[in-house]
Amino acid sequence: MESWLLTNEASVRIGVFIGLFVLVALIEYLFPRRVLTAHRVGRWFSNISIVVLSNVLARFIMPITTMAMAYLCQQNGWGILNTVSLPHWLEIVLAVVVFDLAIYLQHLMFHAVPILWRLHMVHHADPDVDVTTGTRFHPIEIILSLFIKLVMIYLLGPPLVAVLAFEIILNALAMFNHGNIALPLWLDRLLRLLLVTPDVHRVHHSILAEETNSNFGFNLSIWDRLFGTYCAQPKLGHRKVVLGVTKIKGAESVNLLSLLLIPFRSNPGSYAINRRWSDDES
Ligand SMILES: [Zn+2]
Ligand SMILES: [Zn+2]
């Protein structure tokens, strides 16, 4: 099983990614939550191009995949879970939950540290939020995230299947919770007790700094509740809330080349941790 996973990891991930992308896009088309503000073709071209570019670059630059790292840890007895003996299912659940907490903390860090916020702005500058926003990250952010994941795997020593499961869950839920989907409100209320729903994550894409700096979770909603960063609804409601960041508008927020240059030339505005010294209030 494990050697099969190592050999077929890429095809499993790409297959699941495409299948879920089509599914969420279809649900968005049938049950949209908001009217999109930007032209879809140009936006989708840029958002899809940047995810392809980021992943190709990450493959070239990083010497090892997450699965190969987990395999190395297993063979050499590295990481906490390789030094204790727990039931296999419990190791998988523990690893997935710990990874999710790590992703929450990493996301918080990308908002708090000004230089990291410059990178993460590429994700937030999207004037609309839909299935393609879920994977729109600057290549440097993707490479840094991958590096952090490799360190986490080295420290934790998770089972291979947990690494693949987490990658798939993260990918699937990122597409789902960025989806421009009008879930029935009763279903949203039920799901958000445990998971990050589209309505929960949309608050995080609001142009208002206090709403942007809330709801950092990607999969489980418990971390935001536990650490006091949870915001239930946007002040203006889901149909009227303005999405994006204040300083990046129009073509700069959708053109592929502009997206790649955002960290180096755009005004980071007053969102990051240094906002108290900033004179450019949103
Ligand atoms: Zn964010
Ligand atoms: Zn997002």
XYZ file of N, CA and C in Angstrom, residues 55-236:
546
model
N 3.025 25.137 -8.422
C 3.285 23.719 -8.166
C 4.456 23.182 -8.981
N 4.592 23.648 -10.234
C 5.728 23.211 -11.057
C 7.029 23.727 -10.432
N 7.039 25.020 -10.044
C 8.239 25.600 -9.434
C 8.607 24.871 -8.136
N 7.577 24.588 -7.321
C 7.827 23.918 -6.036
C 8.454 22.547 -6.265
N 7.995 21.842 -7.291
C 8.543 20.511 -7.604
C 10.024 20.592 -7.965
N 10.363 21.687 -8.725
C 11.751 21.843 -9.170
C 12.665 22.284 -8.042
N 12.145 23.193 -7.208
C 13.004 23.821 -6.197
C 13.179 22.928 -4.956
N 12.064 22.299 -4.503
C 12.182 21.481 -3.287
C 12.715 20.100 -3.663
N 13.713 19.625 -2.946
C 14.365 18.375 -3.332
C 13.525 17.136 -3.041
N 12.472 17.270 -2.254
C 11.751 16.077 -1.787
C 10.259 16.392 -1.643
N 9.403 15.389 -1.890
C 7.963 15.605 -1.700
C 7.596 15.292 -0.241
N 6.400 15.678 0.144
C 5.965 15.436 1.531
C 5.872 13.927 1.811
N 5.397 13.182 0.808
C 5.258 11.725 0.989
C 6.631 11.060 1.133
N 7.579 11.501 0.305
C 8.918 10.919 0.381
C 9.553 11.244 1.730
N 9.267 12.449 2.240
C 9.796 12.849 3.551
C 9.210 11.952 4.649
N 7.899 11.689 4.561
C 7.258 10.828 5.564
C 7.861 9.417 5.498
N 8.162 8.967 4.300
C 8.762 7.634 4.121
C 10.159 7.589 4.744
N 10.950 8.648 4.499
C 12.296 8.737 5.078
C 12.226 8.695 6.610
N 11.269 9.435 7.166
C 11.100 9.483 8.629
C 10.766 8.092 9.165
N 9.878 7.405 8.443
C 9.468 6.060 8.857
C 10.669 5.097 8.846
N 11.477 5.177 7.779
C 12.626 4.279 7.638
C 13.700 4.546 8.688
N 13.824 5.818 9.089
C 14.898 6.192 10.023
C 14.420 6.394 11.462
N 13.127 6.187 11.693
C 12.589 6.345 13.049
C 12.557 7.790 13.509
N 12.482 8.749 12.555
C 12.437 10.172 12.927
C 10.996 10.579 13.260
N 10.857 11.545 14.176
C 9.539 12.114 14.477
C 8.839 11.386 15.611
N 8.030 12.168 16.350
C 7.388 11.661 17.574
C 6.599 10.371 17.319
N 5.777 10.356 16.273
C 4.898 9.201 16.063
C 5.660 7.939 15.679
N 6.914 8.100 15.224
C 7.718 6.911 14.912
C 8.462 6.378 16.138
N 8.326 7.095 17.269
C 9.005 6.624 18.479
C 7.999 6.074 19.500
N 6.706 6.279 19.254
C 5.693 5.717 20.170
C 4.893 4.658 19.417
N 4.190 3.852 20.171
C 3.386 2.863 19.456
C 1.908 3.065 19.772
N 1.211 3.650 18.822
C -0.220 3.942 18.961
C -0.961 3.181 17.870
N -2.268 2.946 18.055
C -3.038 2.328 16.969
C -2.903 3.180 15.692
N -2.820 2.490 14.529
C -2.593 3.180 13.257
C -3.638 4.276 13.001
N -4.937 3.965 13.258
C -6.004 4.940 13.002
C -5.815 6.194 13.862
N -5.348 5.977 15.111
C -5.169 7.118 16.010
C -4.012 8.001 15.524
N -2.960 7.371 15.028
C -1.832 8.136 14.472
C -2.297 8.998 13.300
N -3.170 8.401 12.458
C -3.661 9.143 11.283
C -4.485 10.357 11.733
N -5.425 10.123 12.675
C -6.282 11.220 13.150
C -5.426 12.307 13.816
N -4.496 11.886 14.683
C -3.638 12.852 15.385
C -2.840 13.684 14.392
N -2.255 13.007 13.399
C -1.420 13.714 12.416
C -2.244 14.736 11.645
N -3.445 14.336 11.206
C -4.282 15.254 10.421
C -4.671 16.479 11.268
N -5.032 16.243 12.547
C -5.444 17.361 13.411
C -4.247 18.283 13.708
N -3.078 17.692 13.981
C -1.893 18.513 14.276
C -1.491 19.328 13.041
N -1.552 18.715 11.865
C -1.250 19.456 10.631
C -2.214 20.621 10.453
N -3.481 20.385 10.792
C -4.465 21.440 10.609
C -4.181 22.622 11.541
N -3.766 22.306 12.784
C -3.402 23.378 13.718
C -2.184 24.130 13.168
N -1.217 23.389 12.624
C -0.013 24.031 12.080
C -0.365 24.969 10.925
N -1.309 24.543 10.077
C -1.715 25.373 8.933
C -2.425 26.640 9.425
N -3.226 26.486 10.492
C -3.903 27.647 11.092
C -2.854 28.660 11.582
N -1.842 28.143 12.319
C -0.821 29.039 12.886
C 0.025 29.677 11.773
N 0.293 28.896 10.740
C 1.057 29.425 9.611
C 0.282 30.558 8.921
N -1.029 30.340 8.759
C -1.872 31.354 8.124
C -1.872 32.648 8.945
N -1.959 32.469 10.274
C -1.926 33.616 11.196
C -0.617 34.391 11.013
N 0.481 33.647 10.887
C 1.814 34.246 10.735
C 1.904 35.038 9.417
N 1.278 34.493 8.355
C 1.311 35.188 7.065
C 0.496 36.481 7.093
N -0.380 36.608 8.081
C -1.109 37.868 8.230
C -0.381 38.824 9.158
N 0.339 38.272 10.136
C 0.943 39.104 11.171
C 2.265 39.739 10.736
N 3.067 39.007 9.995
C 4.413 39.491 9.644
C 4.333 40.248 8.305
N 4.702 41.526 8.298
C 4.512 42.347 7.090
C 5.073 41.733 5.805
N 6.285 41.172 5.849
C 6.873 40.649 4.617
C 6.108 39.416 4.117
N 5.589 38.646 5.050
C 4.795 37.472 4.659
C 3.416 37.902 4.162
N 2.886 38.954 4.780
C 1.587 39.491 4.319
C 1.688 39.952 2.864
N 2.839 40.513 2.472
C 3.028 40.934 1.074
C 2.809 39.752 0.122
N 3.320 38.571 0.511
C 3.135 37.374 -0.320
C 1.671 36.929 -0.304
N 1.103 36.907 0.903
C -0.252 36.384 1.093
C -1.312 37.313 0.477
N -0.920 38.586 0.251
C -1.849 39.547 -0.376
C -2.330 39.063 -1.737
N -1.509 38.263 -2.419
C -1.890 37.762 -3.747
C -3.198 36.966 -3.626
N -3.308 36.181 -2.548
C -4.523 35.413 -2.305
C -5.699 36.353 -1.995
N -5.423 37.373 -1.174
C -6.505 38.255 -0.715
C -6.910 39.309 -1.727
N -6.038 39.594 -2.704
C -6.350 40.667 -3.665
C -7.424 40.252 -4.667
N -7.804 38.985 -4.665
C -8.837 38.531 -5.604
C -10.138 39.310 -5.344
N -10.655 40.006 -6.358
C -11.859 40.813 -6.121
C -13.127 39.968 -5.945
N -13.080 38.712 -6.357
C -14.173 37.767 -6.111
C -13.566 36.559 -5.411
N -14.402 35.802 -4.722
C -13.908 34.580 -4.090
C -14.730 33.416 -4.615
N -14.050 32.509 -5.288
C -14.714 31.304 -5.781
C -13.722 30.148 -5.791
N -14.111 29.033 -6.412
C -13.281 27.823 -6.366
C -11.827 28.080 -6.779
N -11.597 29.025 -7.702
C -10.219 29.257 -8.174
C -9.390 30.051 -7.159
N -10.057 30.772 -6.248
C -9.312 31.538 -5.239
C -8.627 30.587 -4.256
N -9.238 29.429 -4.059
C -8.743 28.464 -3.076
C -7.320 27.996 -3.315
N -6.858 28.114 -4.559
C -5.493 27.656 -4.836
C -4.628 28.794 -5.375
N -5.133 30.030 -5.275
C -4.380 31.183 -5.799
C -3.409 31.709 -4.739
N -2.188 31.230 -4.787
C -1.158 31.681 -3.851
C 0.111 31.985 -4.638
N 0.875 32.975 -4.190
C 2.134 33.304 -4.850
C 3.092 32.106 -4.756
N 3.885 31.835 -5.818
C 4.797 30.685 -5.781
C 5.706 30.681 -4.549
N 6.150 31.855 -4.096
C 7.046 31.869 -2.914
C 6.277 31.409 -1.670
N 5.000 31.781 -1.573
C 4.192 31.319 -0.430
C 4.030 29.800 -0.489
N 3.812 29.267 -1.687
C 3.645 27.816 -1.828
C 4.940 27.096 -1.412
N 6.085 27.632 -1.833
C 7.368 26.992 -1.514
C 7.649 27.080 -0.001
N 7.359 28.250 0.592
C 7.539 28.383 2.051
C 6.622 27.415 2.796
N 5.370 27.290 2.328
C 4.407 26.382 2.984
C 4.905 24.948 2.897
N 5.451 24.600 1.736
C 5.948 23.237 1.550
C 7.117 22.971 2.503
N 7.989 23.965 2.643
C 9.130 23.821 3.545
C 8.644 23.612 4.992
N 7.642 24.408 5.398
C 7.092 24.289 6.758
C 6.483 22.891 6.940
N 5.783 22.397 5.898
C 5.172 21.064 5.961
C 6.245 19.984 6.133
N 7.365 20.130 5.417
C 8.443 19.139 5.514
C 9.024 19.118 6.931
N 9.179 20.305 7.523
C 9.693 20.377 8.901
C 8.699 19.711 9.854
N 7.397 19.984 9.645
C 6.359 19.377 10.493
C 6.401 17.847 10.406
N 6.585 17.351 9.175
C 6.627 15.895 8.983
C 7.857 15.318 9.693
N 8.981 16.018 9.594
C 10.211 15.573 10.257
C 10.007 15.487 11.782
N 9.307 16.478 12.328
C 9.093 16.503 13.786
C 8.052 15.479 14.231
N 7.019 15.288 13.395
C 5.882 14.453 13.801
C 6.031 12.991 13.385
N 6.660 12.736 12.237
C 6.779 11.356 11.734
C 5.432 10.695 11.481
N 4.546 11.333 10.688
C 3.194 10.784 10.486
C 3.178 9.605 9.523
N 2.129 8.741 9.586
C 1.995 7.678 8.581
C 1.827 8.302 7.188
N 2.316 7.612 6.155
C 2.226 8.141 4.779
C 0.790 8.458 4.387
N -0.112 7.548 4.780
C -1.511 7.726 4.387
C -2.094 9.006 5.008
N -1.592 9.386 6.195
C -2.075 10.621 6.836
C -1.610 11.844 6.059
N -0.387 11.781 5.517
C 0.136 12.913 4.742
C -0.705 13.099 3.474
N -0.962 12.001 2.780
C -1.759 12.091 1.548
C -3.187 12.538 1.876
N -3.737 11.953 2.955
C -5.110 12.322 3.346
C -5.177 13.814 3.648
N -4.194 14.333 4.385
C -4.237 15.751 4.745
C -4.121 16.637 3.506
N -3.226 16.290 2.599
C -3.060 17.088 1.366
C -4.382 17.129 0.600
N -5.047 15.977 0.518
C -6.310 15.913 -0.235
C -7.416 16.684 0.491
N -7.496 16.497 1.823
C -8.530 17.206 2.603
C -8.320 18.720 2.488
N -7.064 19.163 2.619
C -6.760 20.597 2.571
C -7.155 21.179 1.216
N -6.782 20.456 0.161
C -7.110 20.875 -1.195
C -8.618 20.933 -1.415
N -9.293 19.872 -0.988
C -10.740 19.765 -1.198
C -11.472 20.846 -0.414
N -11.092 21.013 0.879
C -11.811 21.996 1.686
C -11.471 23.415 1.270
N -10.245 23.636 0.769
C -9.890 24.991 0.292
C -10.775 25.346 -0.892
N -11.016 24.394 -1.786
C -11.892 24.688 -2.931
C -13.336 24.872 -2.461
N -13.775 24.008 -1.520
C -15.145 24.103 -1.008
C -15.371 25.428 -0.275
N -14.446 25.768 0.669
C -14.749 26.955 1.474
C -14.449 28.283 0.777
N -13.811 28.224 -0.396
C -13.720 29.434 -1.214
C -14.870 29.492 -2.232
N -15.635 28.412 -2.301
C -16.708 28.333 -3.291
C -17.747 29.437 -3.097
N -18.203 29.990 -4.205
C -19.265 31.005 -4.149
C -20.601 30.256 -4.091
N -20.772 29.547 -2.975
C -21.881 28.597 -2.857
C -22.890 29.091 -1.818
N -24.164 29.074 -2.203
C -25.215 29.406 -1.239
C -25.704 28.115 -0.587
N -25.067 27.755 0.516
C -25.524 26.565 1.254
C -26.809 26.936 1.975
N -27.736 25.996 2.150
C -28.893 26.305 3.011
C -28.367 26.738 4.389
N -28.991 27.773 4.983
C -28.435 28.323 6.223
C -28.376 27.297 7.352
N -29.363 26.380 7.394
C -29.347 25.366 8.456
C -28.127 24.448 8.300
N -27.759 24.178 7.028
C -26.617 23.295 6.775
C -25.317 24.009 7.129
N -25.256 25.307 6.783
C -24.079 26.106 7.141
C -23.899 26.121 8.659
N -25.011 26.345 9.399
C -24.937 26.400 10.864
C -24.427 25.093 11.445
N -24.872 23.990 10.855
C -24.476 22.665 11.343
C -23.008 22.385 11.019
N -22.628 22.615 9.755
C -21.272 22.298 9.315
C -20.221 23.147 10.016
N -20.550 24.457 10.229
C -19.539 25.352 10.802
C -19.214 25.051 12.269
N -19.990 24.182 12.901
C -19.636 23.769 14.263
C -18.271 23.088 14.254
N -17.960 22.412 13.144
C -16.695 21.675 13.049
C -15.809 22.157 11.895
N -16.454 22.517 10.773
C -15.680 22.808 9.561
C -15.767 24.278 9.150
N -14.799 24.690 8.321
C -14.831 26.042 7.760
C -15.712 26.002 6.512
N -16.854 26.685 6.584
C -17.790 26.699 5.448
C -17.485 27.916 4.556
N -18.081 27.978 3.350
C -17.859 29.158 2.497
C -18.225 30.468 3.206
N -19.328 30.482 3.978
C -19.712 31.716 4.667
C -18.711 32.097 5.757
N -18.094 31.094 6.395
C -17.080 31.389 7.427
C -15.853 32.001 6.754
N -15.376 31.377 5.682
C -14.124 31.849 5.082
C -14.309 33.168 4.317
N -15.525 33.423 3.817
C -15.747 34.682 3.077
C -15.478 35.898 3.958
N -15.765 35.777 5.260
C -15.497 36.883 6.190
C -14.008 37.245 6.127
N -13.174 36.232 6.013
C -11.717 36.413 5.979
C -11.268 37.181 4.726
N -12.082 37.182 3.690
C -11.719 37.888 2.443
C -12.337 39.281 2.365
N -12.998 39.715 3.462
C -13.569 41.064 3.484
C -12.448 42.089 3.381
N -12.780 43.255 2.804
C -11.789 44.327 2.654
C -11.486 45.005 4.000
N -12.370 44.821 4.990
C -12.171 45.438 6.313
C -11.113 44.671 7.101
N -10.105 45.402 7.621
C -8.965 44.741 8.281
C -9.412 43.833 9.433
N -10.396 44.302 10.245
C -10.777 43.471 11.410
C -11.450 42.172 10.960
N -12.074 42.180 9.780
C -12.683 40.936 9.272
C -11.636 40.083 8.556
N -10.710 40.725 7.819
C -9.602 39.977 7.186
C -8.809 39.234 8.254
N -8.568 39.914 9.387
C -7.779 39.290 10.445
C -8.647 38.463 11.391
N -9.496 37.644 10.794
C -10.296 36.677 11.564
C -10.483 35.439 10.686
N -10.994 34.371 11.276
C -11.286 33.124 10.532
C -10.095 32.626 9.699
N -9.004 32.288 10.402
C -7.777 31.848 9.728
C -7.788 30.350 9.393
N -8.771 29.616 9.951
C -8.802 28.169 9.734
C -9.044 27.815 8.275
N -8.492 26.652 7.869
C -8.735 26.180 6.500
C -9.671 24.971 6.491
N -9.529 24.116 7.501
C -10.347 22.900 7.533
C -11.284 22.902 8.748
N -10.680 22.801 9.963
C -11.488 22.769 11.184
C -11.737 24.198 11.663
N -12.982 24.460 12.087
C -13.291 25.815 12.564
C -12.980 25.966 14.057
N -12.557 24.873 14.687
C -12.363 24.910 16.147
C -11.213 25.830 16.559
N -10.189 25.951 15.712
C -9.006 26.744 16.112
C -9.384 28.212 16.265
N -10.198 28.743 15.359
C -10.599 30.149 15.462
C -11.422 30.389 16.725
N -12.293 29.425 17.046
C -13.104 29.582 18.269
C -12.207 29.504 19.504
N -11.268 28.549 19.476
C -10.383 28.320 20.615
C -9.447 29.502 20.858
N -8.919 30.095 19.784
C -7.917 31.156 19.932
C -8.504 32.563 19.774
N -9.839 32.647 19.730
C -10.494 33.969 19.744
C -10.399 34.743 18.443
N -10.250 34.067 17.320
C -10.167 34.786 16.035
C -11.411 34.527 15.175
N -12.460 34.000 15.794
C -13.661 33.633 15.033
C -14.576 34.850 14.845
N -15.056 35.034 13.633
C -16.046 36.088 13.348
C -17.163 35.418 12.558
N -18.370 35.409 13.111
C -19.457 34.612 12.528
C -19.915 35.116 11.156
N -20.126 36.441 11.020
C -20.670 36.972 9.767
C -20.015 38.316 9.461
N -19.959 38.701 8.177
C -19.444 40.046 7.858
C -20.481 41.104 8.234
N -19.995 42.301 8.618
C -20.905 43.381 9.049
C -21.969 43.693 7.992
N -21.550 43.716 6.717
C -22.478 44.119 5.651
C -23.305 42.960 5.103
